[in-house]
Coordinates of N, CA and C and ligand atoms in Angstrom, one line a residue:
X22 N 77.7 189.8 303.4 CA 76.6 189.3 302.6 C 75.3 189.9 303.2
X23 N 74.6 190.2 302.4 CA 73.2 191.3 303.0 C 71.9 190.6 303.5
X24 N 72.2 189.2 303.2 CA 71.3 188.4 303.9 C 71.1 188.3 305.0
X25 N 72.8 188.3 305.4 CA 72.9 188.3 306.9 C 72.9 189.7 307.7
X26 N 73.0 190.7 307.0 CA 72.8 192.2 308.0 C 71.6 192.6 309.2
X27 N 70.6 192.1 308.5 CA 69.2 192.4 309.0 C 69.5 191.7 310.4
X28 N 69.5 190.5 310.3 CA 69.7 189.3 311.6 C 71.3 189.7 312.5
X29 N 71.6 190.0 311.9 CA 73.1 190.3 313.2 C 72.6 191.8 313.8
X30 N 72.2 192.5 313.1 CA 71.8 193.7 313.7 C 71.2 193.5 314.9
X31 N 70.0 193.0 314.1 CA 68.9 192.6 315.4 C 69.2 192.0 316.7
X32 N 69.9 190.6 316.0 CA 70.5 190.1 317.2 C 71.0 190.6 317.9
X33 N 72.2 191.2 317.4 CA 73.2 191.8 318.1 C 73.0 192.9 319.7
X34 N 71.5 193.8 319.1 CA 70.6 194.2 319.9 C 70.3 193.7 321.1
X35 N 69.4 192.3 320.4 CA 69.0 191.9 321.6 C 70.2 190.8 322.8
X36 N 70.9 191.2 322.4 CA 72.2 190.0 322.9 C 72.8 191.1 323.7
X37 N 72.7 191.9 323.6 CA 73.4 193.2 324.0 C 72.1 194.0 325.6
X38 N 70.8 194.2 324.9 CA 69.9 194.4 325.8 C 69.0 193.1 326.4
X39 N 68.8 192.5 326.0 CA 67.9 191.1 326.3 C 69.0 189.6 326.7
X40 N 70.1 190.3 326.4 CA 70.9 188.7 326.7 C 69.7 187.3 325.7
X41 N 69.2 188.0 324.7 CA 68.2 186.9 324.5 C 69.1 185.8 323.1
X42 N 68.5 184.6 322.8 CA 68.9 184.5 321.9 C 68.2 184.1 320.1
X43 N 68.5 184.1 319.2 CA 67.1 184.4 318.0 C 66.6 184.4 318.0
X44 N 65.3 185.3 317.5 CA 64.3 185.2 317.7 C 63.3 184.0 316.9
X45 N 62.7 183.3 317.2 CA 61.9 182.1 316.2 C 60.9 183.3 316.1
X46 N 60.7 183.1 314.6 CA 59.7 183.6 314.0 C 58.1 182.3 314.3
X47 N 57.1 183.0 314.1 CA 55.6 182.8 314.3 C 55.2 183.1 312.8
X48 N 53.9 181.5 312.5 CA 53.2 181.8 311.6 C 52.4 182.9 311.5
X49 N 52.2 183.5 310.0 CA 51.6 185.3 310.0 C 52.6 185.9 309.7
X50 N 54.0 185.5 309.6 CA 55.3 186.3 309.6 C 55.6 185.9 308.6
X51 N 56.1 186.8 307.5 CA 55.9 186.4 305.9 C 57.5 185.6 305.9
X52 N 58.0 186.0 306.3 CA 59.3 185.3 305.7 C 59.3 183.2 305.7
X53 N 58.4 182.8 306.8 CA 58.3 181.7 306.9 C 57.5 181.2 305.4
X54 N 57.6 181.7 304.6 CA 56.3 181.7 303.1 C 57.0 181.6 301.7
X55 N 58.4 182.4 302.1 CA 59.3 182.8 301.1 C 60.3 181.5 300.9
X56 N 60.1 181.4 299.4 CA 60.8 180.1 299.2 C 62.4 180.7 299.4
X57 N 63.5 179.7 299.8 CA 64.6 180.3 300.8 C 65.6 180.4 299.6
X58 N 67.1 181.1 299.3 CA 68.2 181.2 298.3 C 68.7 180.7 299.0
X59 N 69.7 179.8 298.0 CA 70.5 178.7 298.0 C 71.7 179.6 298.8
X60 N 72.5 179.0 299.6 CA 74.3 179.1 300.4 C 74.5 179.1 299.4
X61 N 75.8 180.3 299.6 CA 77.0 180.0 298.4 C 78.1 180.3 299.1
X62 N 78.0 180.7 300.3 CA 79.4 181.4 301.0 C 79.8 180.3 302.3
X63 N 80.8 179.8 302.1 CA 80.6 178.9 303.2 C 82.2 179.4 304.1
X64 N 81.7 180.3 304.9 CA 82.5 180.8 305.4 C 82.4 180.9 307.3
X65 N 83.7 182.2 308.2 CA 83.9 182.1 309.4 C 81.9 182.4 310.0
X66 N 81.1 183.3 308.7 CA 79.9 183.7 309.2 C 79.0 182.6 309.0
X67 N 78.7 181.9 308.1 CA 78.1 180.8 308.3 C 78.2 180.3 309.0
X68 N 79.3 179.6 309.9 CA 79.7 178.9 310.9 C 79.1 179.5 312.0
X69 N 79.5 180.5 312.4 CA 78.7 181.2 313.7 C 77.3 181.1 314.0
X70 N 76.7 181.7 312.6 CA 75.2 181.5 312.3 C 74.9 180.1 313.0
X71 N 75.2 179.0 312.5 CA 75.2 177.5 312.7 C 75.0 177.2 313.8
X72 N 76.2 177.8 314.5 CA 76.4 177.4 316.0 C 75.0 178.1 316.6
X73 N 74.8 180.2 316.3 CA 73.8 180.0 316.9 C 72.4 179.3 316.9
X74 N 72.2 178.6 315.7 CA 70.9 178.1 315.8 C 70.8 176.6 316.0
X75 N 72.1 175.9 316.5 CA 71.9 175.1 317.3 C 71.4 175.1 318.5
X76 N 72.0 176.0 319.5 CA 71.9 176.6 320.6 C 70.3 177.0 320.8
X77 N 69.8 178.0 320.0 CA 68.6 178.2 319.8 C 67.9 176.8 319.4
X78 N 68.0 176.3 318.8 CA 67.5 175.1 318.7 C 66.8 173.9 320.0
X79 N 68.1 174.0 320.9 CA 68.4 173.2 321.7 C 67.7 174.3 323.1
X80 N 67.4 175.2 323.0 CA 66.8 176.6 324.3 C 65.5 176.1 324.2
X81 N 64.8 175.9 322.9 CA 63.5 175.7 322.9 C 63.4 174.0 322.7
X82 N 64.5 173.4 322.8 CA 63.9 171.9 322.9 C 63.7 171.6 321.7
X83 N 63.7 171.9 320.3 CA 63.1 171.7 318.9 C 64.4 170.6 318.7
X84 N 63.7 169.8 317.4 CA 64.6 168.5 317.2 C 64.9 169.6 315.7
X85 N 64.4 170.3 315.3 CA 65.0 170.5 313.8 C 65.0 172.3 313.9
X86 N 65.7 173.3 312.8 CA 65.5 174.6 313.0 C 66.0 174.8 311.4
X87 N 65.2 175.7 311.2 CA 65.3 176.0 309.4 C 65.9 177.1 309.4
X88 N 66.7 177.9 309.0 CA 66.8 179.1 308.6 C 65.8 180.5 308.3
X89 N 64.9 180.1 307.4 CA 63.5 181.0 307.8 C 63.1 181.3 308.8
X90 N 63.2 180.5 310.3 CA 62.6 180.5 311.6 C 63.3 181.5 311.9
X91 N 64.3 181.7 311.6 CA 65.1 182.6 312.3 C 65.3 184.1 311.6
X92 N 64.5 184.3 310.8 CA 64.2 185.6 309.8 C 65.2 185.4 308.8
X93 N 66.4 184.0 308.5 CA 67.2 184.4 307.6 C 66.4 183.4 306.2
X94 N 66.4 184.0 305.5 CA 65.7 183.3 304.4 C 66.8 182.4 303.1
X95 N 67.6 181.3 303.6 CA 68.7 180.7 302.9 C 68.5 179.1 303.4
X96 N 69.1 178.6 302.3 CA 68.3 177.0 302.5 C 69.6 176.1 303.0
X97 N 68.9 175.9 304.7 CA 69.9 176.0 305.3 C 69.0 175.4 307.1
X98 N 69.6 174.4 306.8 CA 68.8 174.0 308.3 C 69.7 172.8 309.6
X99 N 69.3 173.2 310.6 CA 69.7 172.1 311.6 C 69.0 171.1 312.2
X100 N 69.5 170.2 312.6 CA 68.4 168.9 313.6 C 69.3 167.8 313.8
X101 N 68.4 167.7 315.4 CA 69.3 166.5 316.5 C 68.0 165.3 316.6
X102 N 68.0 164.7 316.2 CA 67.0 163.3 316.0 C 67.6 162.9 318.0
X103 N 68.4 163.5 318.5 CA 68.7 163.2 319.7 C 68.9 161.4 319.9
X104 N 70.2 161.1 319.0 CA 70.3 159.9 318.8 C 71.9 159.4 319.4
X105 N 72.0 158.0 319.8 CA 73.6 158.0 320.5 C 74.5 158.6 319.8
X106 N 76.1 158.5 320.1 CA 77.0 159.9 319.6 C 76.8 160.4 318.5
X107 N 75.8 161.4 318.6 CA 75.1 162.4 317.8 C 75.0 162.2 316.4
X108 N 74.8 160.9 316.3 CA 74.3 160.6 314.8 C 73.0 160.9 314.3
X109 N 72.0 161.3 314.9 CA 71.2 162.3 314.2 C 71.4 164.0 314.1
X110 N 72.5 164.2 314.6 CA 72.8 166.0 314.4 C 73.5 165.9 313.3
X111 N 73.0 167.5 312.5 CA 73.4 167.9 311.1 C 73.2 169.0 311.2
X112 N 74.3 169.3 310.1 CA 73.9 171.0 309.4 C 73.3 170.6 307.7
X113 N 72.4 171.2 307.7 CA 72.1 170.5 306.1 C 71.8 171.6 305.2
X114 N 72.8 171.9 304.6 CA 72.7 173.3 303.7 C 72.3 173.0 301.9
X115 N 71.7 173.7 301.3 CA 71.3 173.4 299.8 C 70.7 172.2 299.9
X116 N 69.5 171.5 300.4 CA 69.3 170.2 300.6 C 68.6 169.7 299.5
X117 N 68.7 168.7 298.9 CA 67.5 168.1 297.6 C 67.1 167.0 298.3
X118 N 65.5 166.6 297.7 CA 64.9 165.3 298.2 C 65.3 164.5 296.8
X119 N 66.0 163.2 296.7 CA 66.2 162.6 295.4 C 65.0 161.4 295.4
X120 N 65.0 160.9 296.5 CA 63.8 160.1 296.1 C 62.8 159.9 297.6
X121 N 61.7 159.4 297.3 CA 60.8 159.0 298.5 C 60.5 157.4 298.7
X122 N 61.1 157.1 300.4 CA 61.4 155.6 299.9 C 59.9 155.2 300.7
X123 N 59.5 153.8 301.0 CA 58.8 153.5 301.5 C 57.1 154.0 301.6
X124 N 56.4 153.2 302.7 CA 54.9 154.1 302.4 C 55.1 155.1 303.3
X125 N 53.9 155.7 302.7 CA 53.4 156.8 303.8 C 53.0 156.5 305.4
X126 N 53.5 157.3 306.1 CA 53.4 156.9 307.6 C 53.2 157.9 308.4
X127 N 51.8 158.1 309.5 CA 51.3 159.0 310.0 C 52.3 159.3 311.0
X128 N 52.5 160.6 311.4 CA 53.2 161.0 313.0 C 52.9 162.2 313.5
X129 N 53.1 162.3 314.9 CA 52.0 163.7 315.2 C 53.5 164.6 314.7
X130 N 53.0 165.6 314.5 CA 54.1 166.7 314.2 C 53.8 168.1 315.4
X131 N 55.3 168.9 315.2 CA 55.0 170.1 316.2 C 56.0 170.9 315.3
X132 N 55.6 172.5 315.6 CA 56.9 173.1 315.2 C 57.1 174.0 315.9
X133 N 58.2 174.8 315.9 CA 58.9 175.7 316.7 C 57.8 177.1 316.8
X134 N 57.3 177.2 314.9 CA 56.6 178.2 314.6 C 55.6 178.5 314.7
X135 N 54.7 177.3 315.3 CA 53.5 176.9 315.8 C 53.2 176.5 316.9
X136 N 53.6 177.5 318.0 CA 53.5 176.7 318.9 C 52.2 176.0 319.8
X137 N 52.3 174.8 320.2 CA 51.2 174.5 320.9 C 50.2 174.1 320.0
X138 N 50.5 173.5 318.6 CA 49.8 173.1 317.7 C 50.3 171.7 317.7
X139 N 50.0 170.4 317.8 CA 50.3 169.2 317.2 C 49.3 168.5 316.5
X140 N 49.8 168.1 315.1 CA 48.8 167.5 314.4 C 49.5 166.3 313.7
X141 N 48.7 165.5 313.5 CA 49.1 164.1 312.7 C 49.3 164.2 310.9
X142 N 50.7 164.2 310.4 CA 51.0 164.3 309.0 C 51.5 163.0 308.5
X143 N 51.1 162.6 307.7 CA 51.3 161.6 306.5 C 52.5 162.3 305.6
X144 N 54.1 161.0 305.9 CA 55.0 161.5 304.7 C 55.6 160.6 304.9
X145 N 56.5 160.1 303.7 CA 57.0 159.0 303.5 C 57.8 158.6 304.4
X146 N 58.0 157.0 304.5 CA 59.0 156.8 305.5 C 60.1 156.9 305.3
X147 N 60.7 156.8 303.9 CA 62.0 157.4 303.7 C 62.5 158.4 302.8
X148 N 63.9 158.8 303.0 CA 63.9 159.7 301.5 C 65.3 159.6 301.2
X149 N 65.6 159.5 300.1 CA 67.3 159.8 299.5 C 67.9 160.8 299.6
X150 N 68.5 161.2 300.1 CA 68.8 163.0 300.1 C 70.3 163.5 299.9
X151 N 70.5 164.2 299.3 CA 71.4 165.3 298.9 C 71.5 166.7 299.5
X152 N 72.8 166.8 300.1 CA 73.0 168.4 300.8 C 74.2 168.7 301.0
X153 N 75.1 169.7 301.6 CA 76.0 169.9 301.5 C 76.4 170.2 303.1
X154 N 77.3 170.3 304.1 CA 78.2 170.2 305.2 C 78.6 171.4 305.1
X155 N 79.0 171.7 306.7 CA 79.4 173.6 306.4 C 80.3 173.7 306.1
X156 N 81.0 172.4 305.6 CA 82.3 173.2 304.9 C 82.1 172.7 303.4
X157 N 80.7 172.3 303.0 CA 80.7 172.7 301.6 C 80.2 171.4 300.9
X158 N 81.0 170.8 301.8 CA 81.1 169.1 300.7 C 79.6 168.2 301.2
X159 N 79.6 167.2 299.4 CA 78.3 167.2 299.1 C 78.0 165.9 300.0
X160 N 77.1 165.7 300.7 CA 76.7 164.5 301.0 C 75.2 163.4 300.6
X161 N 75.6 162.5 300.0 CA 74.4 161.6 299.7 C 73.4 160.5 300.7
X162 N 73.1 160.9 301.1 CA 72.5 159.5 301.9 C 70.9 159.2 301.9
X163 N 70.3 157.9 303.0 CA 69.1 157.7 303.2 C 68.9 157.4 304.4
X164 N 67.3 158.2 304.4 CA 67.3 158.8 305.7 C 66.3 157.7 306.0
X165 N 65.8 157.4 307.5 CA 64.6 156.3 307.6 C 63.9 157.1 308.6
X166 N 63.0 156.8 309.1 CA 62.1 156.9 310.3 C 61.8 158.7 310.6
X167 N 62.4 158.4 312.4 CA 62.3 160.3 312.7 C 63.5 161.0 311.6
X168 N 64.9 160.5 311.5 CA 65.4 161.4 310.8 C 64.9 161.9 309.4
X169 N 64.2 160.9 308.5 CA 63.4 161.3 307.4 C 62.5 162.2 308.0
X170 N 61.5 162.1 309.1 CA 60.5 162.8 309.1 C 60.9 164.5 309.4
X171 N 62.1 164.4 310.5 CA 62.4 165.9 310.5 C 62.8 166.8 309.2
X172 N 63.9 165.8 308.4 CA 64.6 166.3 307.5 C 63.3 167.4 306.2
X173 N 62.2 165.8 305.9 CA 60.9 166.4 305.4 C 60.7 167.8 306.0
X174 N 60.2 167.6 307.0 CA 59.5 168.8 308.0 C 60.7 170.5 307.5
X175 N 62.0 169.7 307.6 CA 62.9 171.0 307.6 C 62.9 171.4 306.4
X176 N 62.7 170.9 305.9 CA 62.9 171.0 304.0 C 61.2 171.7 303.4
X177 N 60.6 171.3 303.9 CA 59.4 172.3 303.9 C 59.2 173.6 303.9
X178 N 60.2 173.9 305.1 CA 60.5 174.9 305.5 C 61.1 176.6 304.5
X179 N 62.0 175.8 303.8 CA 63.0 176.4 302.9 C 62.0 176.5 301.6
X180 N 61.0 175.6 301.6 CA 59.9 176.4 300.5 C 58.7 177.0 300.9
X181 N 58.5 177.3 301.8 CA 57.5 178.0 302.5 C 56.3 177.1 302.8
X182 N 56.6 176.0 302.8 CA 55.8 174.8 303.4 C 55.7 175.2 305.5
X183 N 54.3 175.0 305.4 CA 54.5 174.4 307.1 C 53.7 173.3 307.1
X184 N 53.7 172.5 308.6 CA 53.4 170.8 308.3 C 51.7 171.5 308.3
X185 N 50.8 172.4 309.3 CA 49.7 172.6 308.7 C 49.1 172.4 307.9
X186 N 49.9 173.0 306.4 CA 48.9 172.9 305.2 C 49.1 171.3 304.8
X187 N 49.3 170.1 305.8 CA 49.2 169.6 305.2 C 48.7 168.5 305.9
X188 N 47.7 168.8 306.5 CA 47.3 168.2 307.8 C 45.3 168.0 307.2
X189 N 45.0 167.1 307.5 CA 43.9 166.9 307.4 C 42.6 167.7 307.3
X190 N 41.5 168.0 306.1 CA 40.5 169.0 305.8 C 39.9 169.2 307.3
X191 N 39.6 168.3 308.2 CA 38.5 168.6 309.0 C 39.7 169.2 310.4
X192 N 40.9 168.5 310.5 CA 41.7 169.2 311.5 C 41.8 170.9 311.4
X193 N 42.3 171.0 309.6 CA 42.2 172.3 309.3 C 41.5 172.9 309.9
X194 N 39.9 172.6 309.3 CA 38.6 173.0 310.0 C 38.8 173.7 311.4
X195 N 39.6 172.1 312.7 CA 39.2 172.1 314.2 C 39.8 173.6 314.9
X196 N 41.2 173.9 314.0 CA 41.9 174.5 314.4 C 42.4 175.9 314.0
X197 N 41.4 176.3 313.0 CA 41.7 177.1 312.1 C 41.4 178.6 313.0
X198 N 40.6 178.5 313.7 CA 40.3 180.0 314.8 C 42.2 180.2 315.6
X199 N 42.5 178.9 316.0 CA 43.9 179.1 317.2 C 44.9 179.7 316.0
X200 N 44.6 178.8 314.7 CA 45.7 179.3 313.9 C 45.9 180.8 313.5
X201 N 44.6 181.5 313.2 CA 44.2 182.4 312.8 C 44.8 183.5 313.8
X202 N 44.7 183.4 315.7 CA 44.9 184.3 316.4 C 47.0 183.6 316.1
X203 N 47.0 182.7 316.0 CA 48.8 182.6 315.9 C 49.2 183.8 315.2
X204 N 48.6 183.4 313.7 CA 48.6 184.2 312.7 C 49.1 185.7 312.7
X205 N 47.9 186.1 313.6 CA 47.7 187.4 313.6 C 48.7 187.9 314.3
X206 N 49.7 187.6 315.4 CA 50.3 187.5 316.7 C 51.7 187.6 315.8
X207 N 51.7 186.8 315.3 CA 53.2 186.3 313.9 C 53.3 187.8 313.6
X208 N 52.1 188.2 312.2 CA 52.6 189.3 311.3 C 52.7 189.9 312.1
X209 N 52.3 190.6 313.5 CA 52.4 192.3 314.5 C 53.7 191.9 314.4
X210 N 54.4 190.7 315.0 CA 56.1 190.8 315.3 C 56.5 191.2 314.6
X211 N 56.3 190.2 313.3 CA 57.2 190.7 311.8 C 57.5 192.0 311.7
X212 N 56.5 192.8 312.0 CA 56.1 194.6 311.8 C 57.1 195.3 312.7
X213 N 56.9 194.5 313.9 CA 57.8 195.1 315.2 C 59.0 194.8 315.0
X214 N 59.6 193.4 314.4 CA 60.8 193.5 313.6 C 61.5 194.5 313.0
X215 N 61.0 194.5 311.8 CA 61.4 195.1 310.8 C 61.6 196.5 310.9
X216 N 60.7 197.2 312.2 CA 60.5 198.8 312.6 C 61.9 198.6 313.4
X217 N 62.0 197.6 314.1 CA 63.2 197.9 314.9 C 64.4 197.8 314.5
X218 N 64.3 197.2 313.1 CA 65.6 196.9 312.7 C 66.2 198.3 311.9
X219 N 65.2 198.5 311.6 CA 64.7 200.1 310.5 C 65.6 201.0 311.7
X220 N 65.2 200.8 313.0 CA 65.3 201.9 314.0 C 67.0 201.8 314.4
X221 N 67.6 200.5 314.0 CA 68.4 200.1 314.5 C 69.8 200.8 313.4
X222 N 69.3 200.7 312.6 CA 69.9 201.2 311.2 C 69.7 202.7 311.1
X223 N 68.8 203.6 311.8 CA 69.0 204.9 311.4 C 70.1 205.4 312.8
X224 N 69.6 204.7 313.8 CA 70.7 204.5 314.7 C 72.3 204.7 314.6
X225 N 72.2 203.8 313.8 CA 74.0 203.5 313.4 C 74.5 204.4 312.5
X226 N 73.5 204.7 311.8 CA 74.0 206.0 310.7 C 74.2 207.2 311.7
X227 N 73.4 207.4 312.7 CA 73.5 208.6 313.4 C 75.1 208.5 314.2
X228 N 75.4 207.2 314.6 CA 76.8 207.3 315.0 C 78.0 207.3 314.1
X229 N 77.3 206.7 313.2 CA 78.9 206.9 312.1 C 78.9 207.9 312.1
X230 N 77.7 208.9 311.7 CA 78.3 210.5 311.0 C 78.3 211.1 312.7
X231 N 78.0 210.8 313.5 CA 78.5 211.1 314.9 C 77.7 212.6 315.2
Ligands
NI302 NI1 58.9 173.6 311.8

């Protein structure tokens, strides 16, 4: 599947020279913008994928990880509410919000993509939700407290939501210079990305035809 080429390339790269592991993408980097296409393949590569972005998940401490963070643009996300035997960990693939339960309730927010940004976001305290398991099958449930709030947060994600834009006129205001240099920092990678992937690809062609 060609969604996934770009990212195993890369990776592969840097796993190979950097021992590193995904890269999290930075606001300024278009793909975090791009509303995400639905899983359809729920196979041995999704599963890997999965695993690595637990892992990566769990390197940088993040309680949730979207698929876009990770340059792959498919609606498709992870998070550990870090709760007893791991009843807040999920894979939550094709996810729907069905309803929004309770009131609105402030909480400071952070994201992987922003780093060193925390701001206070208003979202409901609960939500009904619909998604599917990596092996496909559909699950219904209701989420309350932090698990609603990450799930929200992750689900943002997959439409090119970040919790920013949704953060208070005058916060906007306080922080709009730090955002701005993020910003700028995000798109150069994106650039540096996509050149290396470019590079990585004319690469490979040069060894197939040898
Ligand atoms: Ni985030």
């Amino acid at each position: 599947e060609c969604v996934y080429d770009k990212i195993w390339f890369y990776w592969g790269i840097e796993k190979i020279f950097g021992g590193m592991k995904m890269e999290v993408r930075i606001i300024g980097d278009p793909v975090l913008r791009k509303k995400a296409q639905a899983v359809n393949n729920f196979d041995d590569e999704l599963e890997k994928f999965v695993e690595e972005m637990f892992s990566t998940m769990y390197l940088y401490e993040g309680v949730g990880l979207a698929a876009p963070q990770v340059g792959v643009s498919l609606r498709l996300f992870v998070m550990d509410s870090r709760e007893e035997n791991n009843k807040g960990k999920k894979v939550v693939i094709n996810p729907e919000i069905l309803e929004y339960l309770g009131e609105e309730v402030s909480e400071e927010e952070g994201c992987l993509s922003i780093p060193e940004i925390f701001e206070d976001v208003y979202r409901p305290e609960g939500v009904k939700v619909r998604y599917q398991d990596i092996n496909g099958n559909v699950i219904e449930e209701e989420l309350h407290g932090y698990q609603a709030r990450i799930f929200q947060h992750e689900y943002d994600h997959l439409e090119g939501i970040l919790f920013v834009d949704k953060i208070s006129t005058l916060r906007k205001a306080l922080i709009k210079k730090d955002l701005a240099k993020l910003s700028e920092k995000g798109k150069q990678r994106a650039k540096e990305i996509k050149k290396l992937g470019d590079e990585i690809k004319i690469w490979q062609k040069k060894m197939i035809l040898g």
